[in-house]
Amino acid sequence: MDPPAPQLRIFPDRAAASAAAAALLAEEVRAANARGRRAVLGLATGKTPIDVYRELVERHRRDRAAKSSWDVETFNLDEYHPIAHDHPVSFHAFMRAHLFDAIGLAPARRHLPDGTTPNADVPAAAAAYEAAIVAAGGIDVQLLGIGANGHIGFNEPGSARDSRTRRVALAESTRARVAAEFGGIDRVPTHAITMGIATILDARKIVLLAFGAEKARALRAALAPPPRPELPASFLQEHRDVVVIADEAAAARAR
Ligand code: PGA
């Protein structure tokens, strides 16, 4: 039987959509912890999830005031390669700034692909990343953005359904989009380490965020059968529990 179609939830604006996504993540944490389990969250970076993390930090602050703590372990989708952990545009720095430090997440509970791994050691490090996810019990809920080119994580167009964590070349459009943050296209890494499509599809639940008109075409293409490597987000159609949280602008072509 085909998996059910992704559930599309449309909100009037990014703020309302971000609040809903944060509520969903916080509920996953609460539910896992209530069963005596650590919640395992798959996390994303980029402009899209910033307000989700802000809301999540606020929820954490309220829960802490109510003497309720969060038992959480996190795995990020991707990181540039090579890049230093303290490079201001690294995803390590992003996560510290937007979430980890504010919720006091212990360093041992934070996992990101390592942008400092020597090339020759990347296959072993990638396998170890996959093994760490399995050892944690698998990802309860994976947060995703979508690229204007349909990428998820740094699985650029052409990525295979069975891909796992690995080093990939970034699409030129992806590099161009972050050129200003790096201070010029020549300073943008050409490669990254990313979870694969199969890694992402192993998560028990997936929340795909799409905000703004620049994502409307990619979102429509992602929801249109069949799943295909040219549009990596379309492989989400093969997952049983995908919630798409979009604002009106991103959803304009998807209904
Ligand atoms: P953005 O990136 O959140 O910066 O738009 C999303 C993505 O490329 O996955």
Short mmCIF file of C-alpha atoms and ligand atoms in Angstrom, two decimals:
data_model
loop_
_atom_site.label_atom_id
_atom_site.label_comp_id
_atom_site.label_asym_id
_atom_site.label_seq_id
_atom_site.Cartn_x
_atom_site.Cartn_y
_atom_site.Cartn_z
CA MET A 1 0.00 0.00 0.00
CA ASP A 2 1.24 3.49 -0.78
CA PRO A 3 2.16 5.62 2.23
CA PRO A 4 -0.35 8.37 3.05
CA ALA A 5 0.31 11.69 1.33
CA PRO A 6 2.26 14.27 3.34
CA GLN A 7 -0.02 16.30 5.55
CA LEU A 8 0.04 19.96 4.45
CA ARG A 9 -0.58 22.54 7.17
CA ILE A 10 -0.76 26.10 5.90
CA PHE A 11 -0.38 29.13 8.18
CA PRO A 12 -0.98 32.80 7.42
CA ASP A 13 2.64 33.70 8.05
CA ARG A 14 6.04 32.47 9.11
CA ALA A 15 5.52 33.39 12.77
CA ALA A 16 2.39 31.25 13.11
CA ALA A 17 4.00 28.41 11.17
CA SER A 18 7.15 28.53 13.32
CA ALA A 19 5.11 28.48 16.52
CA ALA A 20 3.25 25.40 15.28
CA ALA A 21 6.48 23.62 14.38
CA ALA A 22 8.00 24.41 17.77
CA ALA A 23 4.85 23.14 19.50
CA LEU A 24 5.11 19.91 17.55
CA LEU A 25 8.78 19.41 18.48
CA ALA A 26 8.16 20.25 22.14
CA GLU A 27 5.31 17.74 22.20
CA GLU A 28 7.62 15.04 20.81
CA VAL A 29 10.07 15.78 23.63
CA ARG A 30 7.32 15.74 26.25
CA ALA A 31 5.83 12.48 24.94
CA ALA A 32 9.18 10.66 24.81
CA ASN A 33 10.23 11.91 28.24
CA ALA A 34 6.82 10.96 29.69
CA ARG A 35 7.53 7.39 28.53
CA GLY A 36 10.89 7.55 30.30
CA ARG A 37 12.83 7.91 27.04
CA ARG A 38 15.24 10.56 25.81
CA ALA A 39 13.81 12.39 22.79
CA VAL A 40 15.98 12.26 19.68
CA LEU A 41 15.57 15.27 17.40
CA GLY A 42 16.97 15.68 13.91
CA LEU A 43 17.75 19.35 13.35
CA ALA A 44 18.19 21.68 10.41
CA THR A 45 19.97 24.99 9.88
CA GLY A 46 19.39 27.92 7.51
CA LYS A 47 17.09 30.91 7.62
CA THR A 48 13.93 28.83 7.79
CA PRO A 49 14.19 27.25 11.28
CA ILE A 50 15.48 30.31 13.13
CA ASP A 51 12.05 31.33 14.48
CA VAL A 52 11.24 27.71 15.29
CA TYR A 53 14.31 27.59 17.54
CA ARG A 54 13.39 30.93 19.12
CA GLU A 55 9.96 29.52 20.01
CA LEU A 56 11.52 26.29 21.24
CA VAL A 57 13.89 28.21 23.52
CA GLU A 58 10.90 30.12 24.91
CA ARG A 59 9.02 26.87 25.54
CA HIS A 60 12.09 25.40 27.23
CA ARG A 61 12.35 28.50 29.45
CA ARG A 62 8.71 28.14 30.50
CA ASP A 63 9.07 24.42 31.20
CA ARG A 64 12.22 25.05 33.24
CA ALA A 65 10.36 27.66 35.27
CA ALA A 66 7.76 24.94 35.88
CA LYS A 67 10.62 22.63 37.02
CA SER A 68 10.19 20.34 34.05
CA SER A 69 13.45 19.44 32.30
CA TRP A 70 14.00 18.16 28.76
CA ASP A 71 15.96 14.98 28.09
CA VAL A 72 17.05 15.46 24.49
CA GLU A 73 19.72 14.28 22.08
CA THR A 74 20.12 15.98 18.70
CA PHE A 75 21.55 15.10 15.29
CA ASN A 76 22.00 17.80 12.69
CA LEU A 77 21.48 17.14 9.03
CA ASP A 78 24.67 18.59 7.65
CA GLU A 79 27.77 20.78 7.89
CA TYR A 80 30.03 22.42 5.36
CA HIS A 81 33.29 20.59 4.65
CA PRO A 82 35.86 21.65 5.41
CA ILE A 83 34.98 24.28 8.00
CA ALA A 84 36.15 25.03 11.54
CA HIS A 85 33.66 24.55 14.37
CA ASP A 86 34.05 28.18 15.39
CA HIS A 87 33.73 29.61 11.86
CA PRO A 88 30.86 32.10 12.25
CA VAL A 89 28.93 30.60 9.32
CA SER A 90 29.46 26.96 10.36
CA PHE A 91 26.38 25.02 11.35
CA HIS A 92 28.11 24.25 14.66
CA ALA A 93 28.13 28.00 15.37
CA PHE A 94 24.57 28.39 14.11
CA MET A 95 23.24 25.72 16.46
CA ARG A 96 25.09 27.11 19.45
CA ALA A 97 23.75 30.58 18.73
CA HIS A 98 20.14 29.65 18.02
CA LEU A 99 19.46 26.69 20.28
CA PHE A 100 22.10 24.70 22.11
CA ASP A 101 23.47 27.31 24.48
CA ALA A 102 20.04 28.72 25.31
CA ILE A 103 18.64 25.34 26.33
CA GLY A 104 21.88 24.27 28.01
CA LEU A 105 22.17 21.12 25.92
CA ALA A 106 25.18 19.11 27.09
CA PRO A 107 27.90 18.86 24.41
CA ALA A 108 27.71 15.05 24.56
CA ARG A 109 24.06 15.23 23.46
CA ARG A 110 24.73 17.41 20.40
CA HIS A 111 25.80 15.76 17.19
CA LEU A 112 26.71 17.36 13.89
CA PRO A 113 28.77 16.08 10.99
CA ASP A 114 32.32 17.29 11.65
CA GLY A 115 33.57 19.88 9.18
CA THR A 116 37.15 19.34 10.36
CA THR A 117 37.41 15.65 9.46
CA PRO A 118 40.26 15.02 6.98
CA ASN A 119 38.94 13.88 3.58
CA ALA A 120 40.40 10.40 3.93
CA ASP A 121 38.58 9.88 7.24
CA VAL A 122 35.15 11.08 6.08
CA PRO A 123 33.76 7.63 5.12
CA ALA A 124 34.56 6.26 8.59
CA ALA A 125 33.22 9.40 10.30
CA ALA A 126 30.04 9.21 8.22
CA ALA A 127 29.53 5.57 9.16
CA ALA A 128 30.10 6.49 12.81
CA TYR A 129 27.46 9.24 12.49
CA GLU A 130 24.93 6.74 11.16
CA ALA A 131 25.85 4.32 13.96
CA ALA A 132 25.41 7.05 16.60
CA ILE A 133 21.89 7.74 15.34
CA VAL A 134 21.05 4.05 15.59
CA ALA A 135 22.65 3.79 19.04
CA ALA A 136 20.50 6.69 20.23
CA GLY A 137 17.42 4.71 19.20
CA GLY A 138 16.81 6.46 15.87
CA ILE A 139 15.44 9.94 15.24
CA ASP A 140 11.95 10.60 16.64
CA VAL A 141 11.33 13.69 14.53
CA GLN A 142 13.47 15.22 11.81
CA LEU A 143 13.12 18.92 11.05
CA LEU A 144 13.83 19.83 7.42
CA GLY A 145 13.96 22.89 5.23
CA ILE A 146 13.67 22.68 1.46
CA GLY A 147 16.06 24.29 -1.00
CA ALA A 148 14.70 26.30 -3.90
CA ASN A 149 16.26 23.50 -5.99
CA GLY A 150 14.42 20.83 -3.97
CA HIS A 151 17.35 19.72 -1.83
CA ILE A 152 16.88 18.36 1.70
CA GLY A 153 19.91 18.57 3.93
CA PHE A 154 22.64 18.97 1.33
CA ASN A 155 21.20 16.18 -0.80
CA GLU A 156 21.32 18.15 -4.02
CA PRO A 157 19.43 17.19 -7.20
CA GLY A 158 20.67 13.79 -8.38
CA SER A 159 20.90 12.32 -4.87
CA ALA A 160 19.91 8.67 -4.60
CA ARG A 161 17.03 7.30 -2.52
CA ASP A 162 19.44 4.94 -0.75
CA SER A 163 22.10 7.58 0.02
CA ARG A 164 23.53 7.71 3.55
CA THR A 165 25.72 10.21 5.38
CA ARG A 166 28.55 11.19 3.04
CA ARG A 167 30.60 14.03 1.57
CA VAL A 168 28.87 15.79 -1.31
CA ALA A 169 29.57 18.61 -3.76
CA LEU A 170 27.32 21.62 -3.24
CA ALA A 171 25.18 22.86 -6.13
CA GLU A 172 26.41 26.21 -7.48
CA SER A 173 22.97 27.71 -6.71
CA THR A 174 23.32 26.59 -3.09
CA ARG A 175 26.77 28.17 -2.83
CA ALA A 176 25.60 31.39 -4.49
CA ARG A 177 22.76 31.72 -2.00
CA VAL A 178 25.14 31.84 0.98
CA ALA A 179 27.94 33.81 -0.72
CA ALA A 180 27.14 37.04 1.15
CA GLU A 181 27.28 35.30 4.55
CA PHE A 182 30.74 33.98 3.71
CA GLY A 183 31.96 37.29 2.33
CA GLY A 184 32.08 36.15 -1.30
CA ILE A 185 31.43 33.04 -3.40
CA ASP A 186 35.13 32.14 -3.38
CA ARG A 187 34.98 31.65 0.37
CA VAL A 188 31.99 29.27 0.28
CA PRO A 189 33.09 25.67 0.74
CA THR A 190 32.56 23.53 -2.37
CA HIS A 191 31.56 20.50 -0.31
CA ALA A 192 29.59 19.42 2.73
CA ILE A 193 28.86 16.33 4.79
CA THR A 194 25.17 15.51 4.88
CA MET A 195 22.83 12.83 6.11
CA GLY A 196 21.56 10.92 3.08
CA ILE A 197 18.01 10.54 1.81
CA ALA A 198 17.79 7.09 3.40
CA THR A 199 19.07 8.49 6.71
CA ILE A 200 16.35 11.14 6.65
CA LEU A 201 13.62 8.66 5.71
CA ASP A 202 14.58 6.47 8.71
CA ALA A 203 13.26 9.16 11.09
CA ARG A 204 9.93 8.17 12.63
CA LYS A 205 8.37 11.53 11.84
CA ILE A 206 9.44 14.30 9.47
CA VAL A 207 8.51 17.99 9.64
CA LEU A 208 9.26 19.89 6.44
CA LEU A 209 9.24 23.68 6.73
CA ALA A 210 8.67 25.87 3.67
CA PHE A 211 8.43 29.63 4.05
CA GLY A 212 8.24 32.33 1.41
CA ALA A 213 7.43 32.56 -2.29
CA GLU A 214 10.96 31.44 -3.24
CA LYS A 215 10.04 27.93 -2.00
CA ALA A 216 6.65 27.65 -3.75
CA ARG A 217 7.89 25.90 -6.91
CA ALA A 218 10.08 23.44 -5.01
CA LEU A 219 7.28 22.59 -2.58
CA ARG A 220 4.81 21.92 -5.37
CA ALA A 221 7.37 19.76 -7.18
CA ALA A 222 8.16 17.87 -3.97
CA LEU A 223 4.52 16.92 -3.45
CA ALA A 224 3.96 15.88 -7.08
CA PRO A 225 4.52 12.16 -7.82
CA PRO A 226 6.66 10.33 -8.55
CA PRO A 227 9.58 10.48 -6.10
CA ARG A 228 12.67 11.24 -8.19
CA PRO A 229 16.35 12.08 -7.64
CA GLU A 230 16.05 15.34 -9.62
CA LEU A 231 13.90 16.69 -6.78
CA PRO A 232 15.28 15.09 -3.60
CA ALA A 233 12.45 16.40 -1.37
CA SER A 234 10.03 14.33 -3.47
CA PHE A 235 11.38 11.18 -1.76
CA LEU A 236 9.47 12.34 1.32
CA GLN A 237 6.41 10.94 -0.49
CA GLU A 238 7.76 7.49 0.49
CA HIS A 239 7.55 8.25 4.22
CA ARG A 240 4.46 7.42 6.29
CA ASP A 241 4.49 10.43 8.61
CA VAL A 242 5.44 13.73 7.00
CA VAL A 243 3.98 17.04 8.12
CA VAL A 244 4.61 19.99 5.82
CA ILE A 245 4.37 23.29 7.70
CA ALA A 246 4.17 26.13 5.21
CA ASP A 247 3.20 29.76 5.10
CA GLU A 248 0.71 30.99 2.51
CA ALA A 249 3.43 32.19 0.15
CA ALA A 250 5.23 28.83 0.00
CA ALA A 251 1.97 26.87 -0.26
CA ALA A 252 0.51 29.05 -3.01
CA ARG A 253 1.23 26.49 -5.76
CA ALA A 254 0.91 23.35 -3.65
CA ARG A 255 -2.82 23.13 -3.01
P1 PGA B 1 16.98 28.26 4.07
O1 PGA B 1 17.58 26.93 3.48
O2 PGA B 1 16.29 27.87 5.33
O3 PGA B 1 18.15 29.15 4.33
O4 PGA B 1 16.01 28.76 3.06
C1 PGA B 1 16.76 25.81 3.45
C2 PGA B 1 17.50 24.72 2.75
O5 PGA B 1 18.26 25.01 1.82
O6 PGA B 1 17.31 23.56 3.12
#
